[in-house]
Short mmCIF file of C-alpha atoms in Angstrom, two decimals:
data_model
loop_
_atom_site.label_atom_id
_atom_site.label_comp_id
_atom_site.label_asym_id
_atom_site.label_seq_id
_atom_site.Cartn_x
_atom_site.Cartn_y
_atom_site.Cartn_z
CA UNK S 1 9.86 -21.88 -9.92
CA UNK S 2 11.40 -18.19 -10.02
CA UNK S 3 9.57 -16.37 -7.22
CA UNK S 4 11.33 -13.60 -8.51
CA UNK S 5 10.21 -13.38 -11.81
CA UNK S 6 6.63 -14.67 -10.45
CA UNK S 7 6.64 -11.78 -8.23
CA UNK S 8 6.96 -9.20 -10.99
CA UNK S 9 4.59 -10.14 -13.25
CA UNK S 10 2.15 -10.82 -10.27
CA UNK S 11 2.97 -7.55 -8.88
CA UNK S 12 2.68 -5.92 -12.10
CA UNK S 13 5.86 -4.79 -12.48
CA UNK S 14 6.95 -6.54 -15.14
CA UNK S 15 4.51 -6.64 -18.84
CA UNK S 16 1.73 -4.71 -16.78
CA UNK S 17 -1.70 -5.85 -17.62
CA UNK S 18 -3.79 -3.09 -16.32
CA UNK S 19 -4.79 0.98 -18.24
CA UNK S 20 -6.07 2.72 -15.05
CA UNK S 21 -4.41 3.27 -11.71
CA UNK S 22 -8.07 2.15 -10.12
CA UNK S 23 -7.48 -1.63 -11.72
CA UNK S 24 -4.30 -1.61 -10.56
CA UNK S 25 -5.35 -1.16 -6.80
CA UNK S 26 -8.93 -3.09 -6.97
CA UNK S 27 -5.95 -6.22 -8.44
CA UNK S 28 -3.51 -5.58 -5.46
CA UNK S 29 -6.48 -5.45 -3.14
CA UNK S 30 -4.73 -3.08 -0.85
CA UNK S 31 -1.68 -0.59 -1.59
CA UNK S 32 0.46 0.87 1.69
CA UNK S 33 -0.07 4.61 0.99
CA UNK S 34 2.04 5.64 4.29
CA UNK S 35 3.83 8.32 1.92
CA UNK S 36 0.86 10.91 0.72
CA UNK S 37 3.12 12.07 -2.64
CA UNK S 38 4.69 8.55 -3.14
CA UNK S 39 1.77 6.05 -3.15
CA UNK S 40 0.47 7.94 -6.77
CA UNK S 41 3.83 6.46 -8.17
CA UNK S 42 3.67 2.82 -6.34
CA UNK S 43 -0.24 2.84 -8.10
CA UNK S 44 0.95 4.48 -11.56
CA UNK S 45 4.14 2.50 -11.78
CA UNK S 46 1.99 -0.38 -12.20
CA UNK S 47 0.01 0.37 -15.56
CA UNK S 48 0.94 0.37 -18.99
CA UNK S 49 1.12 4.21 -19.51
CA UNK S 50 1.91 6.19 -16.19
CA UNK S 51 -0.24 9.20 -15.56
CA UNK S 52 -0.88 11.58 -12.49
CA UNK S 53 -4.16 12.50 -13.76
CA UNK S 54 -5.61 9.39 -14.01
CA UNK S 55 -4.44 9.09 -10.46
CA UNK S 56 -5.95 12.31 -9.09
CA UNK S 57 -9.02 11.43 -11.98
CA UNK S 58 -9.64 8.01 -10.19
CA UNK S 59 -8.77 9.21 -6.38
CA UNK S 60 -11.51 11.90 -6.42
CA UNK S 61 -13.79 10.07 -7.93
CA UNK S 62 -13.40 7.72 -5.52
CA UNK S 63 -13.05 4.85 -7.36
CA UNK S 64 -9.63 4.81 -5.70
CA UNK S 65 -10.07 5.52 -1.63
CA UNK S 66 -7.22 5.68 1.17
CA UNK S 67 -7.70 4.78 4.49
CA UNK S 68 -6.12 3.43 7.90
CA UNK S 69 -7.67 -0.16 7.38
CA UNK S 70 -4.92 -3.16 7.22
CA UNK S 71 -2.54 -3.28 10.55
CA UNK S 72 -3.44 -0.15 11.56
CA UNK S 73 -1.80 1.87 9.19
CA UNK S 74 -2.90 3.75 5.25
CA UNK S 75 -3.75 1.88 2.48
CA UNK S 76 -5.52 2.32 -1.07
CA UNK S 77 -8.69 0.37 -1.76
CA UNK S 78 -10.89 0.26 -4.61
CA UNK S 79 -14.09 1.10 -4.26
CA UNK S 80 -15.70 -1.89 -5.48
CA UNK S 81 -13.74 -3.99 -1.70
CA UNK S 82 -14.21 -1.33 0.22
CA UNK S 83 -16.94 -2.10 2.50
CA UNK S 84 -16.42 -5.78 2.48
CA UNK S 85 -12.84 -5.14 3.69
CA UNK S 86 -13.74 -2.45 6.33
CA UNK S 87 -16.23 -5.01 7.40
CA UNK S 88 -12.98 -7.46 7.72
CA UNK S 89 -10.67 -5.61 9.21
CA UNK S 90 -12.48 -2.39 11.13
CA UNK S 91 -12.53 -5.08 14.56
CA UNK S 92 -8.89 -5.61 14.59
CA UNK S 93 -7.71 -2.16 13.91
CA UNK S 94 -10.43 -0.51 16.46
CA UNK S 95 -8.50 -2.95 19.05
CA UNK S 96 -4.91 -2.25 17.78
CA UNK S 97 -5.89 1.68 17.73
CA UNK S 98 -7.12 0.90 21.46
CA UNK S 99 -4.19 -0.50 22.43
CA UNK S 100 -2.00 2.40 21.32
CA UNK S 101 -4.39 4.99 23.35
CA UNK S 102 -3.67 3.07 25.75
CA UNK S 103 -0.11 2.90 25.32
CA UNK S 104 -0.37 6.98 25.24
CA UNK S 105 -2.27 7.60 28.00
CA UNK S 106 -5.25 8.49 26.09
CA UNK S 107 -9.45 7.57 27.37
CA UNK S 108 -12.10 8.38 24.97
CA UNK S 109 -15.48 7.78 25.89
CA UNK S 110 -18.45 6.95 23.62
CA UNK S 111 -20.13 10.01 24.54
CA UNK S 112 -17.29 12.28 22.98
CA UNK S 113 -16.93 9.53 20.09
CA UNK S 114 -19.89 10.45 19.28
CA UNK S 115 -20.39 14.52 19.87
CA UNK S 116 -16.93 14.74 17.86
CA UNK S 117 -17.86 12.07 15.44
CA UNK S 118 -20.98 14.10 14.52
CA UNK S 119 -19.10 17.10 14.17
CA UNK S 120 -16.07 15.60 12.06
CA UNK S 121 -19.24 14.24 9.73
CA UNK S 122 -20.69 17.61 9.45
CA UNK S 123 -17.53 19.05 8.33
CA UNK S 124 -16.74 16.96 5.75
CA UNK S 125 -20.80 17.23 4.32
CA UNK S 126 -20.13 21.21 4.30
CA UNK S 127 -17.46 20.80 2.77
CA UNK S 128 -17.31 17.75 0.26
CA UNK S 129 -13.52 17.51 1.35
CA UNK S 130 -11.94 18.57 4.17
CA UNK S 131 -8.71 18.68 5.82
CA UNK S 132 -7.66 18.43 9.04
CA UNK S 133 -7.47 22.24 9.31
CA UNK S 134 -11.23 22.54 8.72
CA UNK S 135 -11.97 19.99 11.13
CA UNK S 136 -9.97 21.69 14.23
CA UNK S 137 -11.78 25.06 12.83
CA UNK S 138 -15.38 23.27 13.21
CA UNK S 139 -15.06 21.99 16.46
CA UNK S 140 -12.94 25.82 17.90
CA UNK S 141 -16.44 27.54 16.70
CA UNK S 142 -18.27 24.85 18.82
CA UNK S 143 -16.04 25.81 21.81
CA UNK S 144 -13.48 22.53 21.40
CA UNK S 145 -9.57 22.35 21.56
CA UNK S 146 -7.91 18.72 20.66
CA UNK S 147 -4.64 18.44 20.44
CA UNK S 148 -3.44 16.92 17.40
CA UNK S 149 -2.93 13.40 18.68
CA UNK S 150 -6.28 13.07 19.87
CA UNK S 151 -8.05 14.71 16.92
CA UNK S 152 -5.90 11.93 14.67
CA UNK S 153 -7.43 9.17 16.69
CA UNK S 154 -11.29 10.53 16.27
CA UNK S 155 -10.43 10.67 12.49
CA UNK S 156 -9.37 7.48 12.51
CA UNK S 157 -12.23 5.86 14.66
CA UNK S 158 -14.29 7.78 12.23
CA UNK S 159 -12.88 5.66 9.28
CA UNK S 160 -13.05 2.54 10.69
CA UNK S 161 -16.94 2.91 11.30
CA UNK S 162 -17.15 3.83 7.80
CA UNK S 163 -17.68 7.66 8.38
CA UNK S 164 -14.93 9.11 6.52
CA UNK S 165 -12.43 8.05 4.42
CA UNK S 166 -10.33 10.28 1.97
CA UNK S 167 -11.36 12.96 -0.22
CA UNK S 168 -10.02 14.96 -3.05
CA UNK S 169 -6.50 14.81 -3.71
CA UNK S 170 -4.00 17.16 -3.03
CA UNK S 171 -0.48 17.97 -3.15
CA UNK S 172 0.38 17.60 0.55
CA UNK S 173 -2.65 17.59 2.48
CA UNK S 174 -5.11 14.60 2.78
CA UNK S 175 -8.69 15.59 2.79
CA UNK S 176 -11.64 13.52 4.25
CA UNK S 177 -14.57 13.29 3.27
CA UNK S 178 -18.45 11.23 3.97
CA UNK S 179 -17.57 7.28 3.05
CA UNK S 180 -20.91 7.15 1.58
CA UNK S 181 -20.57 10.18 -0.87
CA UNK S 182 -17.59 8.69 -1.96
CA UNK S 183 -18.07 4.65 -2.01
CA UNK S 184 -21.53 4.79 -2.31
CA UNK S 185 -23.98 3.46 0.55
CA UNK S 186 -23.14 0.60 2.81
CA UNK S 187 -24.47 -2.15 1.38
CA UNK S 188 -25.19 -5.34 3.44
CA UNK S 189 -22.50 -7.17 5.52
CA UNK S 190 -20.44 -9.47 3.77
CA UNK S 191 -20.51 -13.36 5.10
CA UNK S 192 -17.08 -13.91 6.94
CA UNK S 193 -16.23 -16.01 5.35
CA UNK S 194 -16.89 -15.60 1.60
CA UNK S 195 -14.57 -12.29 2.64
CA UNK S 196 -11.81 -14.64 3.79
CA UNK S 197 -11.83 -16.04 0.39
CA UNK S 198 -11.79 -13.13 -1.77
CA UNK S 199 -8.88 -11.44 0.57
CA UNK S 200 -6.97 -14.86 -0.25
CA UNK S 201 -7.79 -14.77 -3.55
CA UNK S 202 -6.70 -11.52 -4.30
CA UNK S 203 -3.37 -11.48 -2.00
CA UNK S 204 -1.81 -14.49 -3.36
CA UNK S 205 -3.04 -13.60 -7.38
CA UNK S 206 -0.92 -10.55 -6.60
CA UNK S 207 1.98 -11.19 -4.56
CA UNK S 208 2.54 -15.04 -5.63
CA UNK S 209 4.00 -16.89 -4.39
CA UNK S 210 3.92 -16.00 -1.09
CA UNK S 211 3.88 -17.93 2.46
CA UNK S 212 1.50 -18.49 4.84
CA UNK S 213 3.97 -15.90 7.19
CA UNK S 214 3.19 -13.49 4.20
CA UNK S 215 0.03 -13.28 4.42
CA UNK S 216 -0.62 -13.22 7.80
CA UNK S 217 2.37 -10.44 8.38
CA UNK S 218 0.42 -8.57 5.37
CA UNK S 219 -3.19 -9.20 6.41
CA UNK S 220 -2.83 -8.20 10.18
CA UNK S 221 -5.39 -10.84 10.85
CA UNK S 222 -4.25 -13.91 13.15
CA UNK S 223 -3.19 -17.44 11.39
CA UNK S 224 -6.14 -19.30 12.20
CA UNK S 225 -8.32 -16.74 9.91
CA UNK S 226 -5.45 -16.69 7.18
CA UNK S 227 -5.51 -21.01 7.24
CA UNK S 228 -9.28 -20.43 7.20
CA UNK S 229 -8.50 -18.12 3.73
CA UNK S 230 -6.39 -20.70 2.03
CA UNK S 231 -8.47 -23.62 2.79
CA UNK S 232 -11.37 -21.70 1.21
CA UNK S 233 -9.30 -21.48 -1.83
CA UNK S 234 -8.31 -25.01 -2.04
CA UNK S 235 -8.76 -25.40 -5.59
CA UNK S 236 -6.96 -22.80 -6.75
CA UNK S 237 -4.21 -22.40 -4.57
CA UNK S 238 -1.31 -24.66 -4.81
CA UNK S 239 1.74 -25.01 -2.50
CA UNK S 240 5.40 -25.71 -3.80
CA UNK S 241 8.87 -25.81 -1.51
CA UNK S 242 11.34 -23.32 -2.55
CA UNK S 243 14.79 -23.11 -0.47
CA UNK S 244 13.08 -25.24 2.32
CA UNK S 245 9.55 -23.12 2.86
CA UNK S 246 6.67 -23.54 1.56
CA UNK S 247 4.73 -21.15 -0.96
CA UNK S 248 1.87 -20.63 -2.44
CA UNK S 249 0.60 -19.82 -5.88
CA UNK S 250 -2.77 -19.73 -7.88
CA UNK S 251 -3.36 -22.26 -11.10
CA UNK S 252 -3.64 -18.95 -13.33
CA UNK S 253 -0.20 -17.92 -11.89
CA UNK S 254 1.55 -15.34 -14.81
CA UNK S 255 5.01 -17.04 -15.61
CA UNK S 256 6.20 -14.93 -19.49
CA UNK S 257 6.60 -11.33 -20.26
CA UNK S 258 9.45 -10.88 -17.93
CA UNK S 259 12.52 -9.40 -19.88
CA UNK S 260 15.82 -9.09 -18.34
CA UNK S 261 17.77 -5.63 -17.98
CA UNK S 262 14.96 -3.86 -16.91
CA UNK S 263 15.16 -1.39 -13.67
CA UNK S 264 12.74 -0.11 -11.41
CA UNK S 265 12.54 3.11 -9.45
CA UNK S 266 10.47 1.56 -6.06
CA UNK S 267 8.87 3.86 -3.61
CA UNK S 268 9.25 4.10 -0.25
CA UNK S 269 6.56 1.18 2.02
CA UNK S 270 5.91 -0.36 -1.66
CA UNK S 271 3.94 -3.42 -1.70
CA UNK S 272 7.24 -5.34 -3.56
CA UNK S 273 8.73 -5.02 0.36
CA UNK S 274 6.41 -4.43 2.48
CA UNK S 275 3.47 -7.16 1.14
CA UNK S 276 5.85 -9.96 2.71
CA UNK S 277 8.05 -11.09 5.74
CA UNK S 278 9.93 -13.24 2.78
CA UNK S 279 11.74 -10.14 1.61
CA UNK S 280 14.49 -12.20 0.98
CA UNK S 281 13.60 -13.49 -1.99
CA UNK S 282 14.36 -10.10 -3.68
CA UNK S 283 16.31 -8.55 -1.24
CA UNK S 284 19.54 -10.25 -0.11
CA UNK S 285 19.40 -10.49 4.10
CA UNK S 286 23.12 -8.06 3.98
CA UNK S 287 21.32 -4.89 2.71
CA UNK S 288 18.46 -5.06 4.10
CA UNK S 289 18.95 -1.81 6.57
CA UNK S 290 19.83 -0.41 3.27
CA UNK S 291 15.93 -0.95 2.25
CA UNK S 292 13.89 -0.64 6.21
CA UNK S 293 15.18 -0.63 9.46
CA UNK S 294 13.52 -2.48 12.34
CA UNK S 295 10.98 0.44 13.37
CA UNK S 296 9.43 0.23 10.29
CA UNK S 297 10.57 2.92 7.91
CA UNK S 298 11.27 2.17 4.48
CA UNK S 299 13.30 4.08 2.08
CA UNK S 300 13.29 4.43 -2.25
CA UNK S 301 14.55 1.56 -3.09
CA UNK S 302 16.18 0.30 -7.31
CA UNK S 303 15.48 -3.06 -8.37
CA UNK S 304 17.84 -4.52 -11.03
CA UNK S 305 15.90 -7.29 -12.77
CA UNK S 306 14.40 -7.60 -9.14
CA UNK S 307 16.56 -7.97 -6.74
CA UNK S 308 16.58 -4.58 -4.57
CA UNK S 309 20.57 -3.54 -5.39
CA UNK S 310 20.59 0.35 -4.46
CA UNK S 311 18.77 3.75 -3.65
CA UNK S 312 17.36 6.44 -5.06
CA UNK S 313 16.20 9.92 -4.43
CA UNK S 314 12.82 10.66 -5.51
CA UNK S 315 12.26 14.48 -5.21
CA UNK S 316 15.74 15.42 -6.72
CA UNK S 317 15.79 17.28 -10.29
CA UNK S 318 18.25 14.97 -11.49
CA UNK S 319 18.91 11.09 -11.21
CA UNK S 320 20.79 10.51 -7.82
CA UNK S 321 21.22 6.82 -7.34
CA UNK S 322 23.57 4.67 -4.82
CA UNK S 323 24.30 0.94 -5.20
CA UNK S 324 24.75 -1.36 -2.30
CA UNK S 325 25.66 -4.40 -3.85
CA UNK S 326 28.97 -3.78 -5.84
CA UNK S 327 28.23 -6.53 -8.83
CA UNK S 328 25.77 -4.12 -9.98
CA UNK S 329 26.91 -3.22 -13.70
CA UNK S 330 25.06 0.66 -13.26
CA UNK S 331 27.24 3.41 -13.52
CA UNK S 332 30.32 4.39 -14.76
CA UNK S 333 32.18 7.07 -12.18
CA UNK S 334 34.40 10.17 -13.46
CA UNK S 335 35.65 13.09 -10.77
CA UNK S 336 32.92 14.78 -11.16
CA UNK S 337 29.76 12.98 -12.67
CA UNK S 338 27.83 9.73 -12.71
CA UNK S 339 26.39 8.02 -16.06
CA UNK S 340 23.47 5.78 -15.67
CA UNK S 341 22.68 3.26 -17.80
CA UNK S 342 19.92 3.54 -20.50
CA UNK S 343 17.32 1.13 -19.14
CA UNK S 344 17.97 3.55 -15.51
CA UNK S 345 17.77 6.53 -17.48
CA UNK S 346 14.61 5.71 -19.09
CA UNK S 347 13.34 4.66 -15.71
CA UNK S 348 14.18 7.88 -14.46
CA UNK S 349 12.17 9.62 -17.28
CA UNK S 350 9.16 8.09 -16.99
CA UNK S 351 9.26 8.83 -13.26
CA UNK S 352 9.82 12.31 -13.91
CA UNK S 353 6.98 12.88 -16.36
CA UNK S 354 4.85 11.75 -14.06
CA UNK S 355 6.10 13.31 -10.87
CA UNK S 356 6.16 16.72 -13.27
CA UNK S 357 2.90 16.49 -14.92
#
């Protein structure tokens, strides 16, 4: 096995299977979109033919939505899992959202849950999308101040009742709007655990081969429900031992298209990193401050063939990369200038064509 190489294709990083940036999310089952700009690239990266319009095209359509959903934090579902998965996961992040009120000081009762919830709802039916701007307008013509901490939480209760989730995009701003204009109506709950199984299903066809630590670091749901997942799947998940842990993989597992001498410009909180504890197995344990430090914050990472090996700078108007691990054949150094190698150049390119269009 070459988790490496597995992880690639799986991830679709390597001989991408997918057209549009709303297969490439309903595949991954759930993109970390913590970075508003960067999370187009992490989807578009992934298709044959990047394109920020089919982004925006399939984001306000909604066939692409974002949301705080898995461990509390933003992610990109399709449309197609997106009530099944709120119906997962809504529980566990209402209780770790509770927790950090709680951490903060901060009691909400149901009573203004639900004055502000109405009001947030409104808003975003006025006004198809809304930012956060038009919300703290709405509720100062109805007599109410929030500061912005406590505003963020109502939004947030708001999508994990399946009230709001994302609107159109934008260049900086996220916009909210009604869950139902955009995803359609709620249809009926989802049986736990047929949910269980397609999570499974779709997190180890995407990130294999992956640990049971993976997944459960990933999920945000406890071990018990993530053993539940994999014994659902029995018989299509395998297990193989790979420097003394165990992973898993699926029976369709992708092994060919990789080709060697290929480099990737990585986002910041992409799922290559943060979709595992095992970051190991493309990141080498010396450099990994050099990647996220231990409060969570992730930086633009290169991978050379995929193993994470330096930085880059996405927002720059030229190519500005540093390399951590000094085997790296990359660049050759004058006084004054750097020169890249092709396959970095052309990597380079492509992001910049799409970051420009």
């Amino acid at each position: 096995m070459n988790p490496v190489v597995i992880r690639l294709l799986s991830q679709q990083l390597a001989a991408p299977q997918f057209n549009t940036p709303a297969e490439v999310v309903r595949h991954l089952c759930a993109v970390q979109a913590q970075e508003y700009r960067m999370m187009r690239w992490a989807v578009a990266m992934r298709t044959k033919k990047p394109s920020a319009k089919a982004f925006k095209d399939a984001f306000d359509s909604g066939s692409i939505i974002r949301l705080h959903l898995l461990r509390g934090t933003w992610q990109l579902v399709s449309a197609q899992d997106y009530w099944w998965m709120l119906d997962l996961f809504s529980p566990r992040a209402i209780s770790v959202t509770n927790g950090w009120m709680s951490s903060n000081g901060i009691v909400i009762t149901e009573k203004e849950y639900r004055r502000i919830g109405d009001i947030l709802a409104q808003t975003a039916q006025d006004k198809g999308s809304a930012t956060k701007d038009d919300f703290v307008k709405a509720l100062v013509d109805r007599g109410i101040t929030l500061d912005d901490h406590r505003l963020s939480y109502h939004i947030r209760m708001a999508e994990f009742t399946g009230t709001l989730c994302s609107g159109d995009l934008l260049p900086m701003k996220a916009t909210y709007a009604l869950a139902s204009k955009k995803a359609g109506p709620r249809p009926g709950r989802t049986d736990r655990d047929e949910a269980l199984m397609m999570l499974t299903r779709k997190y180890f066809r995407s990130r294999q081969p992956a640990t049971l630590e993976d997944f459960v670091w990933w999920s945000g749901l406890n071990i018990s429900d993530c053993r539940r997942g994999i014994e659902l799947q029995k018989d299509y998940i395998r297990k193989e031992r790979w420097n003394g842990r165990d992973f898993f993989l699926t029976d369709d597992c992708r092994t060919r298209g990789f080709r060697s001498g290929k480099f990737l410009l990585i986002p910041p909180y992409d799922e290559y990193l943060i979709g595992y504890k095992s970051r190991d197995v493309v990141l080498p344990p010396e450099y990994r401050h050099k990647a996220h430090n231990n409060s969570g914050i992730f930086q633009p990472v290169i991978a050379r063939d995929g193993i994470i090996c330096g930085n880059w700078t996405p927002f720059k108007p030229e190519l500005q990369a540093e390399f951590f691990i000094p085997s790296t054949p990359v660049a050759k150094h004058s006084s004054s200038t750097k020169t890249y190698p092709e396959p970095l150049q052309h990597a380079w390119q492509v992001y910049t064509r799409f970051r420009n269009a």
